[in-house]
Tab-separated table of C-alpha atoms in Angstrom:
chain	number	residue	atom	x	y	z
M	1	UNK	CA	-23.315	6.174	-15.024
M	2	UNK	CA	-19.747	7.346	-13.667
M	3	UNK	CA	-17.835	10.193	-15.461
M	4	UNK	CA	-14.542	11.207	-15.472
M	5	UNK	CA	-16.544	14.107	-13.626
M	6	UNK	CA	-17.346	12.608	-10.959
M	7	UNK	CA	-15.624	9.267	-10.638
M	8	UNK	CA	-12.988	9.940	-7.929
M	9	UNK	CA	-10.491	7.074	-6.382
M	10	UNK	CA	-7.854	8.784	-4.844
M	11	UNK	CA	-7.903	12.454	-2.501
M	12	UNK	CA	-6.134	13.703	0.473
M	13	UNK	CA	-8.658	14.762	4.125
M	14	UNK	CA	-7.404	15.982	7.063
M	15	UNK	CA	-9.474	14.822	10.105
M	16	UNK	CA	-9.347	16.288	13.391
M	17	UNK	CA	-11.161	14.260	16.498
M	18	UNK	CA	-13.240	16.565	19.045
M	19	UNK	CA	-11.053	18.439	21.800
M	20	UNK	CA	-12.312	16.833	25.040
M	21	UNK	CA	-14.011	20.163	27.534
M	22	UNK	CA	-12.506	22.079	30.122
M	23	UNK	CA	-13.285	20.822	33.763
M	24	UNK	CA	-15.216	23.590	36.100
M	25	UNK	CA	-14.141	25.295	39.172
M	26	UNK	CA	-16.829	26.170	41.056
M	27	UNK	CA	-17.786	26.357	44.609
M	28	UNK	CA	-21.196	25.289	46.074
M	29	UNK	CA	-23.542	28.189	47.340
M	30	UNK	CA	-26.316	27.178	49.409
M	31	UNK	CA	-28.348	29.729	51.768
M	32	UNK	CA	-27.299	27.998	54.514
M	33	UNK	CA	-23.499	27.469	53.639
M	34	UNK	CA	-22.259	30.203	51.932
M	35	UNK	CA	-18.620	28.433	51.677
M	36	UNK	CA	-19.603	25.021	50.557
M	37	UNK	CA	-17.079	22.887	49.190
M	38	UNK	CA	-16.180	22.338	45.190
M	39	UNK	CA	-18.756	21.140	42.878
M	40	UNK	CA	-17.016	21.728	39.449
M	41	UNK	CA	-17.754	18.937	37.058
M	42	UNK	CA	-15.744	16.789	34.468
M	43	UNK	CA	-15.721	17.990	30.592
M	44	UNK	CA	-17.162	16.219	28.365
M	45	UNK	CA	-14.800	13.865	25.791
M	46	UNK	CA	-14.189	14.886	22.546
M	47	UNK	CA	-15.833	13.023	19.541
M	48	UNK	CA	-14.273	10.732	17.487
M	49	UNK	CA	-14.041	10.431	13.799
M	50	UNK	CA	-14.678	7.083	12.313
M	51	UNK	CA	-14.480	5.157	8.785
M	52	UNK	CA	-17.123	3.718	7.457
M	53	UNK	CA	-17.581	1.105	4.418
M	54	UNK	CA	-20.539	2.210	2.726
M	55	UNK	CA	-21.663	-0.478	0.036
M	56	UNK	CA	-23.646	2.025	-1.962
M	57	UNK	CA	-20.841	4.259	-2.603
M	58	UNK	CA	-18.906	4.151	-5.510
M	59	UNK	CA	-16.286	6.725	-5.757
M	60	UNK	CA	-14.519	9.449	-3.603
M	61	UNK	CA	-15.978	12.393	-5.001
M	62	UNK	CA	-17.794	14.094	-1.945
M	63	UNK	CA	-14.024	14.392	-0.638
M	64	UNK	CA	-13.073	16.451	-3.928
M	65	UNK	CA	-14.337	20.153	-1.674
M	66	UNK	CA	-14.252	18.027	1.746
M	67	UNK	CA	-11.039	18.250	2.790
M	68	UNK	CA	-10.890	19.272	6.199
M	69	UNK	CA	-13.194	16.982	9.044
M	70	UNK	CA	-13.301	17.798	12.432
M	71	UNK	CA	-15.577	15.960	15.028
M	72	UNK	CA	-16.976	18.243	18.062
M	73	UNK	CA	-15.639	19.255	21.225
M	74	UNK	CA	-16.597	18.145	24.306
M	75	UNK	CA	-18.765	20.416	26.424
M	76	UNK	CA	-17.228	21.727	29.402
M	77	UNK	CA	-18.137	20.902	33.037
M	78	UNK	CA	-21.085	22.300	34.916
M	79	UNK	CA	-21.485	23.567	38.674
M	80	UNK	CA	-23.465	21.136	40.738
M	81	UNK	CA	-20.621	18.216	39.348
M	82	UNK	CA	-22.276	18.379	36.672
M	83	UNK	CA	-20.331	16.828	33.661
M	84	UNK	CA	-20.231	17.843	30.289
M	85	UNK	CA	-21.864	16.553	27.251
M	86	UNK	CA	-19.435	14.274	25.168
M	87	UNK	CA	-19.237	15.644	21.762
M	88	UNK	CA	-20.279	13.999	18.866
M	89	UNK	CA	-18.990	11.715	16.469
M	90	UNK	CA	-18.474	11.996	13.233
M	91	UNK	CA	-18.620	9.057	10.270
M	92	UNK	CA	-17.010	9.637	7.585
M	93	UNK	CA	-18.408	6.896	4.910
M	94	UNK	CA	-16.255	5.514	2.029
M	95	UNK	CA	-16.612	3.207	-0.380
M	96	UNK	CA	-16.059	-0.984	0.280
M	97	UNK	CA	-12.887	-1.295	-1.229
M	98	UNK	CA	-10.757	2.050	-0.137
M	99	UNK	CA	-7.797	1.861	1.662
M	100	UNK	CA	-6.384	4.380	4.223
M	101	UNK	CA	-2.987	5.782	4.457
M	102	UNK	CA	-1.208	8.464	6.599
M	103	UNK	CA	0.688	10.646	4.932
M	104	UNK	CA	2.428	11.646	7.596
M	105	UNK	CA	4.675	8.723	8.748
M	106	UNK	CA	8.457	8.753	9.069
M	107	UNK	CA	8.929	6.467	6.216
M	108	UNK	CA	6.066	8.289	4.058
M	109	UNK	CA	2.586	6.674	3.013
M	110	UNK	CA	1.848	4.072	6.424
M	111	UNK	CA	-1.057	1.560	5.745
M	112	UNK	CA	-3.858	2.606	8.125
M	113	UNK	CA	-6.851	0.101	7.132
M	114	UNK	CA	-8.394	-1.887	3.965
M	115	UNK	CA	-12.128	-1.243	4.030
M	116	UNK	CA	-13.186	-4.243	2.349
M	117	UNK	CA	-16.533	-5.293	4.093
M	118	UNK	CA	-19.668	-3.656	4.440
M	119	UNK	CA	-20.057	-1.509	6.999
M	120	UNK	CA	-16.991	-1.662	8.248
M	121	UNK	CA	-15.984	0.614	10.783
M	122	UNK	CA	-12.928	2.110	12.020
M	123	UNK	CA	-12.023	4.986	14.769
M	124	UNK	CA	-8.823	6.784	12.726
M	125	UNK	CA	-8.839	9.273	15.551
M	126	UNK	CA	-10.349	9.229	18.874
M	127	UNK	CA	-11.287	12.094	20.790
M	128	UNK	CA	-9.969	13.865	23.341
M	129	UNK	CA	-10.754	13.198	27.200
M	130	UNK	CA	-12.275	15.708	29.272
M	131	UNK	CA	-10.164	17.945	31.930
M	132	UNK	CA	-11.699	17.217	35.765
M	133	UNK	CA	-13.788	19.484	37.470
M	134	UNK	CA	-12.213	21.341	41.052
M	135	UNK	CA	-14.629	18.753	42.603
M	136	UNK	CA	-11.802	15.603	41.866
M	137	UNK	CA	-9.131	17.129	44.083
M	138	UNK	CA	-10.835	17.867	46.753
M	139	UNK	CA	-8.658	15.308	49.741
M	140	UNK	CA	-7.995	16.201	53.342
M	141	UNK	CA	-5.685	18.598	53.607
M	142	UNK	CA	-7.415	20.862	50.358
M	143	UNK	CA	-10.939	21.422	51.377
M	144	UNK	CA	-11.311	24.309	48.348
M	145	UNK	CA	-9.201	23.550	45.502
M	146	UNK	CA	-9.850	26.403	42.789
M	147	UNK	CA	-8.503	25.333	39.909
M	148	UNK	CA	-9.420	21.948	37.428
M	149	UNK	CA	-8.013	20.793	34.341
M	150	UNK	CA	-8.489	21.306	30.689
M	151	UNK	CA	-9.633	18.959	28.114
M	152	UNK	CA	-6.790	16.699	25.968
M	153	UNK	CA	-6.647	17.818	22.706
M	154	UNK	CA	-8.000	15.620	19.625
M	155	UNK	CA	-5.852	13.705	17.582
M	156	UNK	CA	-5.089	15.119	13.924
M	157	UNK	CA	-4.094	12.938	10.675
M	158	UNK	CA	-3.385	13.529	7.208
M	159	UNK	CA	-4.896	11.060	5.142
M	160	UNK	CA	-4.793	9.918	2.298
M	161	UNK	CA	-8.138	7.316	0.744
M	162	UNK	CA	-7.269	5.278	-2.387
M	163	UNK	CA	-10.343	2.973	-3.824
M	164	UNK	CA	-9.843	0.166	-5.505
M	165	UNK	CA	-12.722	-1.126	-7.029
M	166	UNK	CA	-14.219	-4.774	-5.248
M	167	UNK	CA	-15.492	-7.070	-8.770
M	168	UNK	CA	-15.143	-10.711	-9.212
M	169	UNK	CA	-14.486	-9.966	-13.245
M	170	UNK	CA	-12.350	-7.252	-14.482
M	171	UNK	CA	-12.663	-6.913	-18.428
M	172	UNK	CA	-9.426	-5.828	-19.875
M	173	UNK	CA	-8.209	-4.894	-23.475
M	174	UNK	CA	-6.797	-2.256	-25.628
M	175	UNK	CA	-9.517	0.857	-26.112
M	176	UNK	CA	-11.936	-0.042	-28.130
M	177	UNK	CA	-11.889	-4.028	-27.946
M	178	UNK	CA	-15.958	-3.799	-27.060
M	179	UNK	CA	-15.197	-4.007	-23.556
M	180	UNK	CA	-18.371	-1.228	-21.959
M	181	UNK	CA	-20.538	-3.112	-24.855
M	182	UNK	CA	-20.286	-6.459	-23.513
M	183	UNK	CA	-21.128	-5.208	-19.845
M	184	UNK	CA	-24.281	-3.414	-21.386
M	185	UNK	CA	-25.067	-7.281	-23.201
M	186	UNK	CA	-24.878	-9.354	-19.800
M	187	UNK	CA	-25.215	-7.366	-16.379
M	188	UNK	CA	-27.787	-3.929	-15.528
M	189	UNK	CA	-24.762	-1.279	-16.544
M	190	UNK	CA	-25.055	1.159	-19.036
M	191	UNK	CA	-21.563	2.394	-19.244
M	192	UNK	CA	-20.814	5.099	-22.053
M	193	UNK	CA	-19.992	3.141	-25.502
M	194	UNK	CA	-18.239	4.873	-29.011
M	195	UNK	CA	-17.126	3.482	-31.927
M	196	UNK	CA	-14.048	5.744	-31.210
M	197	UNK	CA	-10.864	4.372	-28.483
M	198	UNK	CA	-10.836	5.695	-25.160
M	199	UNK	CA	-14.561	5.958	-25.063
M	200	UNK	CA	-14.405	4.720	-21.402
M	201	UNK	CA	-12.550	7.151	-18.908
M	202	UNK	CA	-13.453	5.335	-16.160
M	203	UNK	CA	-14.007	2.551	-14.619
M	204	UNK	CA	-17.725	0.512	-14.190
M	205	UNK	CA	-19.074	-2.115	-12.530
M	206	UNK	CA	-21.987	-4.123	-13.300
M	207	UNK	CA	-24.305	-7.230	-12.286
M	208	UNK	CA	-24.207	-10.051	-14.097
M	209	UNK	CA	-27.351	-13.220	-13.253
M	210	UNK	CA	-27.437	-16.665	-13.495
M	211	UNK	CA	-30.676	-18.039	-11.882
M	212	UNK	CA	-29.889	-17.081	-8.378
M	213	UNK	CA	-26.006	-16.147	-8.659
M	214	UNK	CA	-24.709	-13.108	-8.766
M	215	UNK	CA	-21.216	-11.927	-9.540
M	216	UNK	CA	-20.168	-8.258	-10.028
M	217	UNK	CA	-18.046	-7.452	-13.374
M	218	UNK	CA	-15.538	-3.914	-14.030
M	219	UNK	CA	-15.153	-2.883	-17.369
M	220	UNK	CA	-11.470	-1.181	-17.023
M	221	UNK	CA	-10.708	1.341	-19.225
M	222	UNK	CA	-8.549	0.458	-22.223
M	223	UNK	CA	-5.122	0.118	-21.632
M	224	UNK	CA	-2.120	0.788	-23.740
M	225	UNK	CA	1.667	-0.289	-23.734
M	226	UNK	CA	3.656	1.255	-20.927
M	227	UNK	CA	0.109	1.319	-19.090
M	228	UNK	CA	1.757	0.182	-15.948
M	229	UNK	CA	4.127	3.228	-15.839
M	230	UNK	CA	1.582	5.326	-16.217
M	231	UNK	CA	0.624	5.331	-20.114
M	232	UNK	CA	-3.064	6.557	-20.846
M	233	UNK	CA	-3.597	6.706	-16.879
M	234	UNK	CA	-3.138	2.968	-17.060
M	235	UNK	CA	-1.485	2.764	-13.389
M	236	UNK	CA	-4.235	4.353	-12.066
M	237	UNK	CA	-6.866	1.425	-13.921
M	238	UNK	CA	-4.632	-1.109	-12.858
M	239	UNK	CA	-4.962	-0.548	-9.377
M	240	UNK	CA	-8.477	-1.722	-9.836
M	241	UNK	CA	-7.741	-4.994	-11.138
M	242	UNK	CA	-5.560	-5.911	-8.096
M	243	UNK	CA	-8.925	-7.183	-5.991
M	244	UNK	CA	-10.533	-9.288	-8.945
M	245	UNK	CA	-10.887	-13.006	-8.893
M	246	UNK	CA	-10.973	-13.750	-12.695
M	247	UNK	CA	-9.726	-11.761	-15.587
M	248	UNK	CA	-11.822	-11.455	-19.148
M	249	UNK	CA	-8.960	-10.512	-21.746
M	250	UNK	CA	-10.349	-9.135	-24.651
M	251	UNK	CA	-8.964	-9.455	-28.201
M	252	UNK	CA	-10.289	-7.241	-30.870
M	253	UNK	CA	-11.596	-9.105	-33.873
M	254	UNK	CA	-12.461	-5.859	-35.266
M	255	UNK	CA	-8.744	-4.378	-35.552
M	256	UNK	CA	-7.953	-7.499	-36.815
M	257	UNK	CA	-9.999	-6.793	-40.287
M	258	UNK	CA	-9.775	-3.217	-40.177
M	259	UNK	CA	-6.127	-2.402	-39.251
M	260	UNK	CA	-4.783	-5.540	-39.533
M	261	UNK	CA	-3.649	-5.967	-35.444
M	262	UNK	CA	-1.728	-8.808	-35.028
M	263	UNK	CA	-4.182	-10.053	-31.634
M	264	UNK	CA	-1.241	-12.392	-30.231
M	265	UNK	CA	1.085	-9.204	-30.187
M	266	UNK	CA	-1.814	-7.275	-28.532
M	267	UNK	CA	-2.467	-10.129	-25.968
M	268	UNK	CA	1.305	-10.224	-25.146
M	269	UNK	CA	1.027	-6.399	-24.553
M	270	UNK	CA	-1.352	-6.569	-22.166
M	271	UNK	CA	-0.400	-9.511	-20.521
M	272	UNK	CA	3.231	-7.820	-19.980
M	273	UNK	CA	1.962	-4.982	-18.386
M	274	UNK	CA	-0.446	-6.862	-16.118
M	275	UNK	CA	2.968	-8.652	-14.942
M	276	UNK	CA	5.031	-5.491	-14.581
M	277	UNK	CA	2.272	-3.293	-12.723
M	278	UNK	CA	1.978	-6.589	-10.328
M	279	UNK	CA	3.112	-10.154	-10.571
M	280	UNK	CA	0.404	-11.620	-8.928
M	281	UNK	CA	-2.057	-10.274	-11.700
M	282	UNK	CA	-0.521	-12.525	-14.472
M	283	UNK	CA	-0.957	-15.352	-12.583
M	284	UNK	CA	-5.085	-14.345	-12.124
M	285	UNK	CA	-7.754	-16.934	-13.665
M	286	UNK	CA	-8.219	-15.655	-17.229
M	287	UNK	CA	-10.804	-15.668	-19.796
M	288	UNK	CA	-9.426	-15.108	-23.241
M	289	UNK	CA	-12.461	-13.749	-25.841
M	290	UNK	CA	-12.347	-13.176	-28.917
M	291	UNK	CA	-14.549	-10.311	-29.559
M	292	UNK	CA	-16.596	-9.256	-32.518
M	293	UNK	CA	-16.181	-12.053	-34.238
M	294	UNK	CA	-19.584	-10.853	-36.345
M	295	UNK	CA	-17.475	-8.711	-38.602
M	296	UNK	CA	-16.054	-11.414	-39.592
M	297	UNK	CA	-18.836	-14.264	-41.017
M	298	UNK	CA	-18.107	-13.144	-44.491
M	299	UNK	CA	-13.905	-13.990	-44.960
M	300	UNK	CA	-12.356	-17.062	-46.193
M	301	UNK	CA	-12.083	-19.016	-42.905
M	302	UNK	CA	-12.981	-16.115	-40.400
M	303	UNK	CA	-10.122	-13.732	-41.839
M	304	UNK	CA	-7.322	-15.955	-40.072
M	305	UNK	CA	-9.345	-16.631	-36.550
M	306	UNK	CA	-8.949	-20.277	-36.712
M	307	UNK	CA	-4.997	-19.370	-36.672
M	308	UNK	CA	-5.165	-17.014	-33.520
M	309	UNK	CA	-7.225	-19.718	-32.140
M	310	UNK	CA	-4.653	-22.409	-32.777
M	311	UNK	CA	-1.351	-20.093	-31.883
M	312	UNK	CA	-3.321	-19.424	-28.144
M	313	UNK	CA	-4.363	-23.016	-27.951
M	314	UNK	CA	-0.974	-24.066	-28.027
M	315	UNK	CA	0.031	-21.526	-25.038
M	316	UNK	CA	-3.245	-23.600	-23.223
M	317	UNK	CA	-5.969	-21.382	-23.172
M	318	UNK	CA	-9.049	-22.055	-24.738
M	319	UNK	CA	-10.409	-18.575	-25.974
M	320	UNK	CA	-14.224	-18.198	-26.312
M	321	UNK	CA	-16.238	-16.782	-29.344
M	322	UNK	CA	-18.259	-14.055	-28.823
M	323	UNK	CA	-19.817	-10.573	-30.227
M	324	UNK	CA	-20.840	-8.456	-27.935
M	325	UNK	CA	-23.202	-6.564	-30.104
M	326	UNK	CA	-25.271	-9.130	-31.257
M	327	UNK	CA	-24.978	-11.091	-27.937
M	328	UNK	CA	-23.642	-14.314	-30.168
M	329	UNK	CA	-21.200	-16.588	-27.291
M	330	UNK	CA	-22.352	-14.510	-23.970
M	331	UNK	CA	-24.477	-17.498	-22.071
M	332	UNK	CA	-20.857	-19.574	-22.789
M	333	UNK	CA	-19.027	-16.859	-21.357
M	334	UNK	CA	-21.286	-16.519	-18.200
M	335	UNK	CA	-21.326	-19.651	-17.552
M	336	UNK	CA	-17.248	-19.435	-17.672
M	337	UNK	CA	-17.210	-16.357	-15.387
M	338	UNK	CA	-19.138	-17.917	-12.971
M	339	UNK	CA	-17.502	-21.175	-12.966
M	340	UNK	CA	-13.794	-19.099	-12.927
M	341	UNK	CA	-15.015	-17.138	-9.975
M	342	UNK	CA	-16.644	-19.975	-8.140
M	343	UNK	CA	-13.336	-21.468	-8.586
M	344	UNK	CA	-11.470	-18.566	-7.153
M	345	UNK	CA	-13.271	-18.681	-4.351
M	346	UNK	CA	-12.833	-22.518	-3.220
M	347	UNK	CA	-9.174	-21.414	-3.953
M	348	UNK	CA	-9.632	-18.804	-1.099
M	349	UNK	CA	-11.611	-21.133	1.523
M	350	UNK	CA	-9.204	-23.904	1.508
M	351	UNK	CA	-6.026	-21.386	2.011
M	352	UNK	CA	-7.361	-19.889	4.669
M	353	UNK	CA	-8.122	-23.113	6.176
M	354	UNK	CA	-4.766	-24.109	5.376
M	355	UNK	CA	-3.391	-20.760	7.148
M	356	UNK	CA	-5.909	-21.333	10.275
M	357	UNK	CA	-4.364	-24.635	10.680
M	358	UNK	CA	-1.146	-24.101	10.763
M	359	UNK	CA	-1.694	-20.735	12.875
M	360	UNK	CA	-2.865	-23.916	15.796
């Protein structure tokens, strides 16, 4: 389970490639020519660093006392042209889903690369070449050359790796709307859970099954108003929304009966600052639930449900009944996660058909 200890999605390296090796000047010494010509070799090319999507990664953490990579140098020429060993390169794995930026571009932050597949690789700095040995300019009017050149330098950025978690479900909400207990009810995650808000610090992904499907779900950390200018961190569990396919907005039965939340007002809330953090995410397939709706068997008519039902049925959304506790609505909510996220993806085939054929 990730902690705010050790879930990390945003850090600063510096990475250095390998300095290619020096060339050799050398002369050849036999016992029979004692003034042989040159024989220095080449050096050796410096090593590159590369980028790696690692699937099995899931935060930026080992970068939190790593901040400072340098692949090796190249190993300088020999006598006998003998070249040098090329030094050796260094991966650096992330997680799928973190983007690259240098930090050191005129205009600040410049996009580098999106690692979004697995194993996914990509040289951010290639190493440098090796200096020729005396041998190389040897020509007809310098029979002896004694001198070679040195190795190019490595290249040297300042990056800077930002994850953004890759789920086909993001479950959003204000704290405490049951969000980590309704991952626990329908995928293998065992996110922390409180009857307390702000019990989840960070975000966590999960599994969830039907027969032979699979589809991955994030359970976001609550978010408050003014979450997309930074309230409660809520800019920084935004950014983690931005790759999902299908959004699961929570409502909080709960509140509803003990603090008397007006759930329309706290749906508005959240889907305001889903709009101002990025447009594109109020426009995202959504799931409205109802959650918890077991506190509330006993009241006349559900304590006022059938009205929240009505007042977000005339908006056209058709929220779902469920309690994540007792389980009560989760194979209907599956099944419309699933069928959301299947959607989202035909949605994706046919653009990029669409942008394919008009590329022709």
């Amino acid at each position: 389970m990730a902690t705010k200890e050790n879930f990390v999605d945003e850090v600063f390296v510096n990475v250095t490639s390998g300095d290619g090796g020096d060339g050799k000047v050398s002369m050849r010494r036999e016992k029979f020519e004692p003034m042989g010509g040159p024989d220095g070799g080449d050096g050796g090319r410096g090593g590159d660093v590369v980028l790696v999507a690692d699937e099995n990664l899931r935060t930026l953490l080992d970068f939190r006392h790593r901040r400072e990579i340098k692949a090796d140098r190249g190993q300088d020429g020999g006598t006998r042209d003998k070249k040098g060993a090329s030094g050796k390169h260094i991966e650096i794995r992330v997680p799928v889903g973190t983007e690259v930026y240098d930090e050191q571009g005129d205009e600040g932050d410049v996009p580098v690369v999106d690692l979004v597949v697995r194993d996914q690789a990509h040289t951010i700095c290639t190493g440098g070449r090796g200096g020729l040995g005396n041998a190389r300019f040897k020509n007809s009017t310098r029979q002896a050359p004694r001198f070679a050149q040195p190795g190019k330098p490595g290249e040297s950025r300042k990056l800077r790796f930002t994850l953004k978690l890759l789920a086909d479900a993001a479950f959003v909400g204000f704290p405490n709307a049951g969000k980590s207990t309704l991952l626990r009810r329908i995928s293998n995650a065992r996110p922390r859970v409180g009857s307390y808000p702000f019990t989840t610090l960070v975000p966590s992904l999960g599994v969830v099954e039907r027969g032979e499907q699979r589809i991955v779900a994030a359970d976001i950390p609550g978010l408050i108003e003014g979450a997309s200018d930074g309230a409660g961190l809520g800019d920084r569990f935004l950014r983690h929304i931005e790759r999902t396919r299908v959004i699961v907005h929570l409502l909080d039965c709960g509140a509803m009966l003990a603090e008397e939340r007006n759930l329309l007002a706290d749906y508005d809330v959240i889907r305001r600052e889903l709009a101002r953090y990025q447009e594109d995410l109020a426009e995202r397939p959504e799931i409205v639930v109802l959650n918890k709706v077991d506190v509330l068997h006993e009241g006349p008519n559900g304590y006022g449900i059938e009205a929240i039902e009505d007042a977000l049925h005339e908006r056209g959304l058709k929220p779902l009944r469920i309690s994540g506790a007792t389980g009560g609505g989760c194979t209907e909510l599956i099944s419309a996660m699933f069928e959301g996220v299947d959607a989202a993806k035909a949605a994706e085939a046919s653009e990029a058909v669409a942008k394919s054929e008009s590329s022709k």
